Amino acid sequence: MNQSITLRKPDDWHVHLRDDAMLEMSLPWTAEAFGRAIVMPNLSPAVITATQAMAYKERIVRLLPASSNFEPLMTCFLTDATDPLDVAKGFIDGILTAAKLYPANSTTNSATGVTEVHKIYPVLERMQQIGMPLLIHGEVTNREVDIFDREKIFIDTILTKLRHDLPELRIVLEHITTEEATQYISEAGDLTAATITPHHLMINRNAMFNGGVRPHMYCLPVAKREHHRLALRKAAVSGDTHFFLGTDSAPHLHQEKESACGCAGIFSAPIALELYAQVFDEEQALNKLEGFASINGANFYNKPVNEKTITLVKSSWEPPEEIPVSHNDYVCVFHPGLPLKWKYLRKGFNEANSNI
Ligand code: NCD
Ligand code: ZN
């Protein structure tokens, strides 16, 4: 009998589902494994207003089978010109769950992001008043700053000031990658939390240069040195409720990754849950997985925890390397080293890959 673990259904507190054919490809992976997901708004053009978020939500929900209980939680993309009233009304009306701060040009589709945080203080003040979470891509964008230092410097210069100026604002520092970020979050109090991706728990920066350039290991913020990866693992399994699951699964077509200027983003949705289980198992902390995956995030967002459960089985298996997008294109799945050690029994997916 294989070892198994049953958890309350997890939520993904940071995912890129995209739109159109890419959405059709990505949505089932997330919707089968997670009860809810915070859907990133960095489409092209970005989802800026509550009305646009509502329309995007409708495009997602239309693709879900009638039997699905998956709930997409929508966000808006903050710009220098964001209207505080629109954001606040979107939150109060239940259309928006959070607003996302991308420093301009920090990552994929962020050119119209925020150029200076003080320019959006009226929005942030309103969000603070109504308890609306601010989700932050925490990297400075000055190209003279070493790419491996951009998260730390963001924390030191921008986040610290922001929390000083708006001490009651609820903040999630997304996809943290450094030891300094784990330290900062663990000391920052109950209104500040962080998500951690499966890839940052599994790879360090060497993975991007293993025998040649490995574009499928490239995302932003980039993976850092090994001691940072170890610190992230320690934080994830620590039981500290300020850390929770956010895959940052971010699919790009393979030729947009395998190019002279490849896009940032790692597509992990088909195996993300399995990777987290593997990490927690390796850290001998499977008893902490449910808190990280299914409880801490819900509590931070003031949402009820999911009542349904999912079961993962300890079993060696090889996931697909490529997943088709429409008829003539595909995305590559994140592969941190095979075989994987845990398996979540998905419908559809399992029929083609039933080797346990
Ligand atoms: C994300 C994407 O592709 O949209 N890319 C990434 O490397 N994580 C954007 C983001 O979250 O930074
Ligand atoms: Zn992201």
Coordinates of N, CA and C in Angstrom, one line a residue, residues 60-231:
I60 N -13.1 33.1 -17.5 CA -12.6 31.9 -16.8 C -13.7 30.9 -16.5
V61 N -14.8 31.5 -15.8 CA -15.8 30.6 -15.3 C -16.5 29.9 -16.5
R62 N -16.7 30.5 -17.6 CA -17.3 29.9 -18.8 C -16.6 28.6 -19.2
L63 N -15.3 28.5 -18.9 CA -14.5 27.3 -19.3 C -14.6 26.2 -18.3
L64 N -15.2 26.5 -17.1 CA -15.2 25.5 -16.1 C -16.3 24.5 -16.3
P65 N -16.1 23.2 -16.1 CA -17.2 22.3 -16.2 C -18.3 22.6 -15.1
A66 N -19.5 22.2 -15.4 CA -20.6 22.5 -14.4 C -20.3 21.9 -13.1
S67 N -19.6 20.8 -13.1 CA -19.3 20.1 -11.8 C -18.2 20.8 -11.0
S68 N -17.5 21.8 -11.5 CA -16.4 22.3 -10.8 C -16.8 23.3 -9.8
N69 N -16.2 23.3 -8.6 CA -16.4 24.3 -7.6 C -15.3 25.3 -7.5
F70 N -14.4 25.3 -8.4 CA -13.2 26.1 -8.4 C -13.7 27.6 -8.5
E71 N -13.1 28.4 -7.6 CA -13.4 29.8 -7.6 C -12.2 30.7 -7.9
P72 N -12.3 31.4 -9.1 CA -11.2 32.4 -9.4 C -11.4 33.6 -8.5
L73 N -10.3 34.1 -7.9 CA -10.4 35.3 -7.1 C -9.6 36.4 -7.9
M74 N -10.3 37.4 -8.2 CA -9.8 38.4 -9.2 C -9.0 39.5 -8.5
T75 N -8.0 40.0 -9.3 CA -7.2 41.1 -8.9 C -7.1 42.2 -10.0
C76 N -6.8 43.4 -9.6 CA -6.6 44.4 -10.6 C -5.1 44.8 -10.6
F77 N -4.7 45.3 -11.7 CA -3.3 45.7 -12.0 C -3.2 47.2 -11.7
L78 N -2.4 47.6 -10.7 CA -2.3 49.0 -10.4 C -1.4 49.7 -11.4
T79 N -1.9 50.9 -11.8 CA -1.0 51.8 -12.6 C -1.0 53.1 -11.8
D80 N -0.1 54.0 -12.4 CA 0.0 55.4 -11.8 C -1.4 56.1 -11.8
A81 N -2.2 55.7 -12.7 CA -3.5 56.4 -12.9 C -4.7 55.6 -12.3
T82 N -4.5 54.6 -11.5 CA -5.6 53.8 -11.0 C -6.5 54.7 -10.1
D83 N -7.8 54.5 -10.3 CA -8.8 55.2 -9.6 C -9.1 54.6 -8.3
P84 N -8.8 55.2 -7.1 CA -9.1 54.6 -5.8 C -10.5 54.2 -5.6
L85 N -11.5 55.0 -6.2 CA -12.9 54.6 -6.0 C -13.2 53.3 -6.7
D86 N -12.7 53.1 -7.9 CA -13.0 51.9 -8.7 C -12.5 50.7 -7.9
V87 N -11.2 50.8 -7.4 CA -10.6 49.7 -6.7 C -11.4 49.3 -5.5
A88 N -11.8 50.4 -4.7 CA -12.5 50.1 -3.5 C -13.9 49.6 -3.7
K89 N -14.5 50.1 -4.7 CA -15.9 49.6 -5.0 C -15.8 48.2 -5.5
G90 N -14.8 47.9 -6.3 CA -14.6 46.5 -6.8 C -14.4 45.5 -5.6
F91 N -13.7 45.9 -4.6 CA -13.5 45.1 -3.4 C -14.8 44.9 -2.6
I92 N -15.4 46.1 -2.4 CA -16.6 46.1 -1.6 C -17.7 45.3 -2.3
D93 N -17.8 45.3 -3.6 CA -18.8 44.6 -4.3 C -18.5 43.1 -4.5
G94 N -17.3 42.7 -4.1 CA -16.9 41.3 -4.1 C -16.3 40.9 -5.5
I95 N -16.1 41.9 -6.4 CA -15.5 41.5 -7.7 C -14.0 41.3 -7.5
L96 N -13.3 42.2 -6.8 CA -11.9 42.1 -6.6 C -11.5 41.6 -5.2
T97 N -10.5 40.7 -5.1 CA -10.1 40.2 -3.9 C -8.9 41.0 -3.4
A98 N -8.1 41.5 -4.3 CA -6.8 42.2 -4.0 C -6.4 43.0 -5.2
A99 N -5.4 43.9 -4.9 CA -4.8 44.7 -6.0 C -3.3 44.3 -6.1
K100 N -2.8 44.4 -7.3 CA -1.4 43.9 -7.6 C -0.5 45.1 -7.9
L101 N 0.5 45.2 -7.2 CA 1.5 46.2 -7.5 C 2.7 45.6 -8.2
Y102 N 2.8 45.9 -9.5 CA 4.0 45.5 -10.3 C 4.8 46.8 -10.5
P103 N 6.0 46.9 -9.9 CA 6.8 48.1 -10.3 C 6.9 48.1 -11.9
A104 N 6.8 49.2 -12.5 CA 6.9 49.3 -14.0 C 8.1 48.6 -14.5
N105 N 7.9 47.7 -15.5 CA 9.0 46.9 -16.1 C 9.7 45.9 -15.2
S106 N 9.0 45.5 -14.2 CA 9.7 44.5 -13.3 C 9.6 43.1 -13.8
T107 N 8.6 42.8 -14.7 CA 8.4 41.4 -15.1 C 7.5 41.4 -16.3
T108 N 7.0 40.2 -16.7 CA 6.2 40.0 -17.9 C 5.0 41.0 -17.8
N109 N 4.8 41.6 -19.0 CA 3.6 42.5 -19.1 C 3.4 43.5 -18.0
S110 N 4.5 44.1 -17.6 CA 4.4 45.1 -16.5 C 4.8 46.5 -16.9
A111 N 4.9 46.8 -18.2 CA 5.4 48.1 -18.6 C 4.5 49.2 -18.1
T112 N 3.2 48.9 -18.0 CA 2.3 50.0 -17.5 C 2.1 50.0 -16.0
G113 N 3.0 49.3 -15.3 CA 2.9 49.2 -13.8 C 3.3 50.5 -13.2
V114 N 3.4 50.5 -11.9 CA 3.6 51.7 -11.1 C 5.0 52.2 -11.2
T115 N 5.2 53.5 -11.5 CA 6.6 54.0 -11.6 C 7.1 54.4 -10.3
E116 N 6.3 55.0 -9.4 CA 6.8 55.4 -8.1 C 5.6 55.0 -7.1
V117 N 6.0 54.3 -6.0 CA 4.9 53.9 -5.2 C 4.1 55.0 -4.6
H118 N 4.8 56.2 -4.3 CA 4.0 57.3 -3.7 C 2.9 57.8 -4.6
K119 N 3.0 57.5 -5.9 CA 2.0 58.0 -6.9 C 0.6 57.3 -6.6
I120 N 0.7 56.1 -6.0 CA -0.6 55.4 -5.8 C -1.0 55.4 -4.3
Y121 N -0.4 56.3 -3.5 CA -0.8 56.3 -2.1 C -2.3 56.6 -1.9
P122 N -3.0 57.4 -2.7 CA -4.4 57.5 -2.5 C -5.1 56.2 -2.6
V123 N -4.7 55.3 -3.6 CA -5.3 54.0 -3.7 C -5.0 53.2 -2.5
L124 N -3.7 53.2 -2.1 CA -3.3 52.3 -1.0 C -4.0 52.8 0.3
E125 N -4.2 54.1 0.5 CA -4.8 54.6 1.7 C -6.3 54.1 1.8
R126 N -6.9 54.1 0.6 CA -8.3 53.6 0.6 C -8.3 52.1 0.8
M127 N -7.3 51.3 0.3 CA -7.3 49.9 0.5 C -7.0 49.6 2.0
Q128 N -6.2 50.4 2.6 CA -5.9 50.2 4.0 C -7.2 50.4 4.8
Q129 N -8.0 51.4 4.5 CA -9.2 51.7 5.2 C -10.2 50.5 5.1
I130 N -10.3 49.8 4.0 CA -11.3 48.8 3.8 C -10.8 47.4 3.9
G131 N -9.5 47.3 4.3 CA -8.9 45.9 4.5 C -8.6 45.1 3.3
M132 N -8.4 45.8 2.1 CA -8.1 45.1 0.9 C -6.7 44.8 0.7
P133 N -6.3 43.6 0.5 CA -4.9 43.2 0.4 C -4.2 43.8 -0.8
L134 N -2.9 44.2 -0.6 CA -2.0 44.6 -1.7 C -1.0 43.5 -1.9
L135 N -1.0 43.1 -3.1 CA 0.0 42.0 -3.5 C 1.1 42.6 -4.2
I136 N 2.3 42.3 -3.9 CA 3.5 43.0 -4.4 C 4.5 42.1 -5.1
H137 N 4.9 42.5 -6.3 CA 6.0 41.9 -7.0 C 7.2 42.8 -6.4
G138 N 8.0 42.1 -5.5 CA 8.9 42.9 -4.7 C 10.3 42.9 -5.3
E139 N 10.5 43.7 -6.4 CA 11.8 43.8 -6.9 C 12.0 45.3 -7.4
V140 N 13.2 45.9 -7.1 CA 13.4 47.2 -7.7 C 13.8 47.0 -9.2
T141 N 13.6 48.0 -10.0 CA 13.7 47.8 -11.4 C 14.9 48.5 -12.0
N142 N 15.7 49.2 -11.2 CA 16.9 49.9 -11.7 C 17.8 48.8 -12.2
R143 N 18.1 49.0 -13.5 CA 18.9 47.9 -14.2 C 20.4 47.9 -13.7
E144 N 20.8 49.0 -13.0 CA 22.1 49.0 -12.4 C 22.2 48.1 -11.2
V145 N 21.1 47.8 -10.6 CA 21.1 46.9 -9.4 C 21.3 45.5 -9.9
D146 N 22.2 44.8 -9.3 CA 22.4 43.4 -9.6 C 21.1 42.6 -9.5
I147 N 20.8 41.8 -10.5 CA 19.4 41.1 -10.5 C 19.2 40.2 -9.3
F148 N 20.3 39.7 -8.7 CA 20.2 38.9 -7.6 C 19.9 39.7 -6.3
D149 N 20.1 41.0 -6.4 CA 19.9 41.8 -5.2 C 18.6 42.6 -5.2
R150 N 17.8 42.4 -6.3 CA 16.7 43.4 -6.5 C 15.6 43.1 -5.4
E151 N 15.4 41.9 -5.0 CA 14.3 41.7 -3.9 C 14.8 42.3 -2.6
K152 N 16.0 42.0 -2.2 CA 16.5 42.5 -0.9 C 16.4 44.1 -0.9
I153 N 16.8 44.7 -2.0 CA 16.8 46.2 -2.0 C 15.4 46.7 -2.1
F154 N 14.5 46.0 -2.7 CA 13.1 46.4 -2.6 C 12.6 46.4 -1.2
I155 N 12.9 45.4 -0.5 CA 12.5 45.3 0.9 C 13.1 46.4 1.7
D156 N 14.4 46.6 1.6 CA 15.1 47.7 2.4 C 14.6 49.1 2.1
T157 N 14.3 49.3 0.8 CA 14.1 50.7 0.4 C 12.6 51.0 0.2
I158 N 11.8 50.1 -0.4 CA 10.5 50.4 -0.7 C 9.5 49.8 0.3
L159 N 9.6 48.6 0.5 CA 8.6 47.9 1.4 C 8.6 48.4 2.8
T160 N 9.8 48.6 3.3 CA 10.0 49.1 4.7 C 9.3 50.5 4.9
K161 N 9.5 51.3 3.9 CA 8.9 52.7 3.9 C 7.3 52.6 3.8
L162 N 6.9 51.7 2.9 CA 5.5 51.6 2.6 C 4.8 51.1 3.9
R163 N 5.4 50.1 4.6 CA 4.8 49.6 5.8 C 4.8 50.7 6.9
H164 N 5.8 51.5 6.9 CA 5.9 52.6 7.9 C 4.8 53.6 7.6
D165 N 4.6 53.9 6.4 CA 3.6 55.0 6.0 C 2.2 54.5 6.1
L166 N 2.0 53.2 5.9 CA 0.6 52.6 5.9 C 0.6 51.3 6.7
P167 N 0.7 51.5 8.0 CA 1.0 50.4 8.9 C -0.2 49.4 9.0
E168 N -1.4 49.8 8.6 CA -2.5 48.9 8.7 C -2.8 48.2 7.4
L169 N -2.0 48.5 6.3 CA -2.3 47.9 5.0 C -2.0 46.4 5.1
R170 N -2.9 45.6 4.5 CA -2.6 44.1 4.4 C -1.7 43.9 3.2
I171 N -0.6 43.2 3.4 CA 0.3 43.1 2.3 C 0.7 41.6 2.1
V172 N 0.8 41.2 0.8 CA 1.4 39.9 0.5 C 2.6 40.2 -0.4
L173 N 3.8 39.8 0.1 CA 5.0 39.9 -0.7 C 5.0 38.6 -1.5
E174 N 4.9 38.7 -2.8 CA 4.7 37.5 -3.6 C 6.0 36.8 -3.9
H175 N 5.9 35.5 -4.1 CA 7.0 34.7 -4.6 C 8.3 35.1 -4.0
I176 N 8.5 35.0 -2.7 CA 9.8 35.4 -2.2 C 10.9 34.4 -2.5
T177 N 12.1 35.0 -2.6 CA 13.2 34.2 -3.1 C 14.5 34.3 -2.2
T178 N 14.4 35.0 -1.2 CA 15.7 35.3 -0.4 C 15.5 35.0 1.1
E179 N 16.6 34.7 1.7 CA 16.7 34.5 3.1 C 16.2 35.8 3.8
E180 N 16.6 36.9 3.3 CA 16.3 38.2 3.9 C 14.7 38.4 3.9
A181 N 14.1 38.0 2.8 CA 12.6 38.1 2.8 C 12.0 37.2 3.8
T182 N 12.5 36.0 4.0 CA 11.9 35.1 5.0 C 12.0 35.7 6.4
Q183 N 13.2 36.3 6.6 CA 13.4 36.9 7.9 C 12.5 38.1 8.1
Y184 N 12.4 38.9 7.1 CA 11.6 40.1 7.1 C 10.1 39.8 7.4
I185 N 9.6 38.8 6.7 CA 8.2 38.4 6.9 C 7.9 37.8 8.2
S186 N 8.9 37.0 8.7 CA 8.6 36.3 10.0 C 8.6 37.4 11.1
E187 N 9.1 38.6 10.9 CA 9.2 39.6 11.9 C 8.2 40.7 11.7
A188 N 7.4 40.6 10.6 CA 6.7 41.8 10.2 C 5.3 42.0 10.8
G189 N 4.8 41.0 11.5 CA 3.5 41.1 12.1 C 2.4 40.5 11.3
D190 N 1.2 40.6 11.8 CA 0.1 39.8 11.2 C -0.5 40.3 9.9
L191 N -0.1 41.6 9.6 CA -0.7 42.1 8.4 C 0.1 41.9 7.1
T192 N 1.3 41.3 7.3 CA 2.2 41.1 6.2 C 2.5 39.6 6.1
A193 N 2.3 39.1 4.8 CA 2.6 37.6 4.6 C 3.3 37.5 3.3
A194 N 3.6 36.2 3.0 CA 4.4 36.0 1.7 C 4.0 34.6 1.1
T195 N 4.0 34.6 -0.2 CA 3.8 33.3 -0.9 C 5.2 32.7 -1.3
I196 N 5.2 31.4 -1.4 CA 6.5 30.7 -1.8 C 6.1 29.8 -2.9
T197 N 6.9 29.8 -4.0 CA 6.6 28.9 -5.2 C 7.2 27.6 -5.0
P198 N 6.7 26.5 -5.7 CA 7.4 25.3 -5.7 C 8.8 25.3 -6.3
H199 N 9.0 26.1 -7.4 CA 10.3 26.1 -8.0 C 11.3 26.8 -7.2
H200 N 11.0 27.8 -6.4 CA 12.0 28.4 -5.5 C 12.4 27.5 -4.4
L201 N 11.5 26.5 -4.1 CA 11.8 25.6 -3.0 C 12.7 24.4 -3.6
M202 N 12.7 24.3 -4.9 CA 13.4 23.2 -5.5 C 14.7 23.5 -6.3
I203 N 14.8 24.7 -6.8 CA 16.0 25.0 -7.6 C 16.7 26.2 -7.1
N204 N 18.0 26.2 -7.3 CA 18.8 27.4 -7.0 C 19.2 28.0 -8.4
R205 N 20.0 29.0 -8.4 CA 20.3 29.7 -9.6 C 21.2 28.9 -10.6
N206 N 21.9 27.9 -10.1 CA 22.6 27.0 -11.0 C 21.7 26.3 -12.0
A207 N 20.5 26.1 -11.6 CA 19.6 25.4 -12.6 C 19.4 26.1 -13.9
M208 N 19.6 27.4 -13.9 CA 19.5 28.2 -15.1 C 20.6 28.0 -16.1
F209 N 21.7 27.5 -15.5 CA 23.0 27.4 -16.3 C 23.6 26.0 -16.3
N210 N 22.7 25.0 -16.2 CA 23.2 23.6 -16.0 C 23.6 23.0 -17.3
G211 N 24.8 23.1 -17.7 CA 25.3 22.6 -19.0 C 24.9 23.5 -20.2
G212 N 24.4 24.6 -19.9 CA 23.9 25.5 -21.0 C 22.8 26.4 -20.5
V213 N 22.3 27.3 -21.2 CA 21.2 28.2 -20.7 C 19.9 27.4 -20.7
R214 N 19.2 27.4 -19.6 CA 18.0 26.6 -19.4 C 16.8 27.6 -19.2
P215 N 16.2 28.0 -20.4 CA 15.2 29.0 -20.3 C 14.0 28.6 -19.4
H216 N 13.7 27.3 -19.3 CA 12.5 26.9 -18.6 C 12.8 26.9 -17.1
M217 N 14.0 27.3 -16.7 CA 14.3 27.5 -15.2 C 14.3 29.0 -14.9
Y218 N 13.9 29.8 -15.9 CA 14.0 31.3 -15.7 C 12.7 31.9 -15.4
C219 N 12.7 32.5 -14.2 CA 11.4 33.3 -13.9 C 11.9 34.5 -13.1
L220 N 10.9 35.3 -12.8 CA 11.2 36.5 -11.9 C 10.4 36.5 -10.7
P221 N 10.9 36.8 -9.5 CA 12.3 37.0 -9.3 C 13.1 35.7 -9.6
V222 N 14.3 35.9 -10.1 CA 15.2 34.7 -10.4 C 15.5 33.9 -9.2
A223 N 15.7 32.6 -9.4 CA 16.2 31.8 -8.3 C 17.5 32.3 -7.8
K224 N 17.8 32.2 -6.5 CA 19.0 32.7 -6.0 C 20.0 31.6 -5.5
R225 N 21.0 32.0 -4.7 CA 21.9 31.0 -4.2 C 21.3 29.9 -3.3
E226 N 22.0 28.8 -3.2 CA 21.5 27.7 -2.4 C 21.0 28.0 -1.0
H227 N 21.8 28.9 -0.3 CA 21.4 29.2 1.1 C 20.0 29.9 1.1
H228 N 19.7 30.6 0.1 CA 18.4 31.2 0.0 C 17.3 30.2 -0.2
R229 N 17.5 29.2 -1.1 CA 16.6 28.1 -1.2 C 16.4 27.4 0.1
L230 N 17.4 27.1 0.8 CA 17.3 26.4 2.1 C 16.5 27.2 3.1
A231 N 16.7 28.5 3.1 CA 15.9 29.4 4.0 C 14.4 29.4 3.6

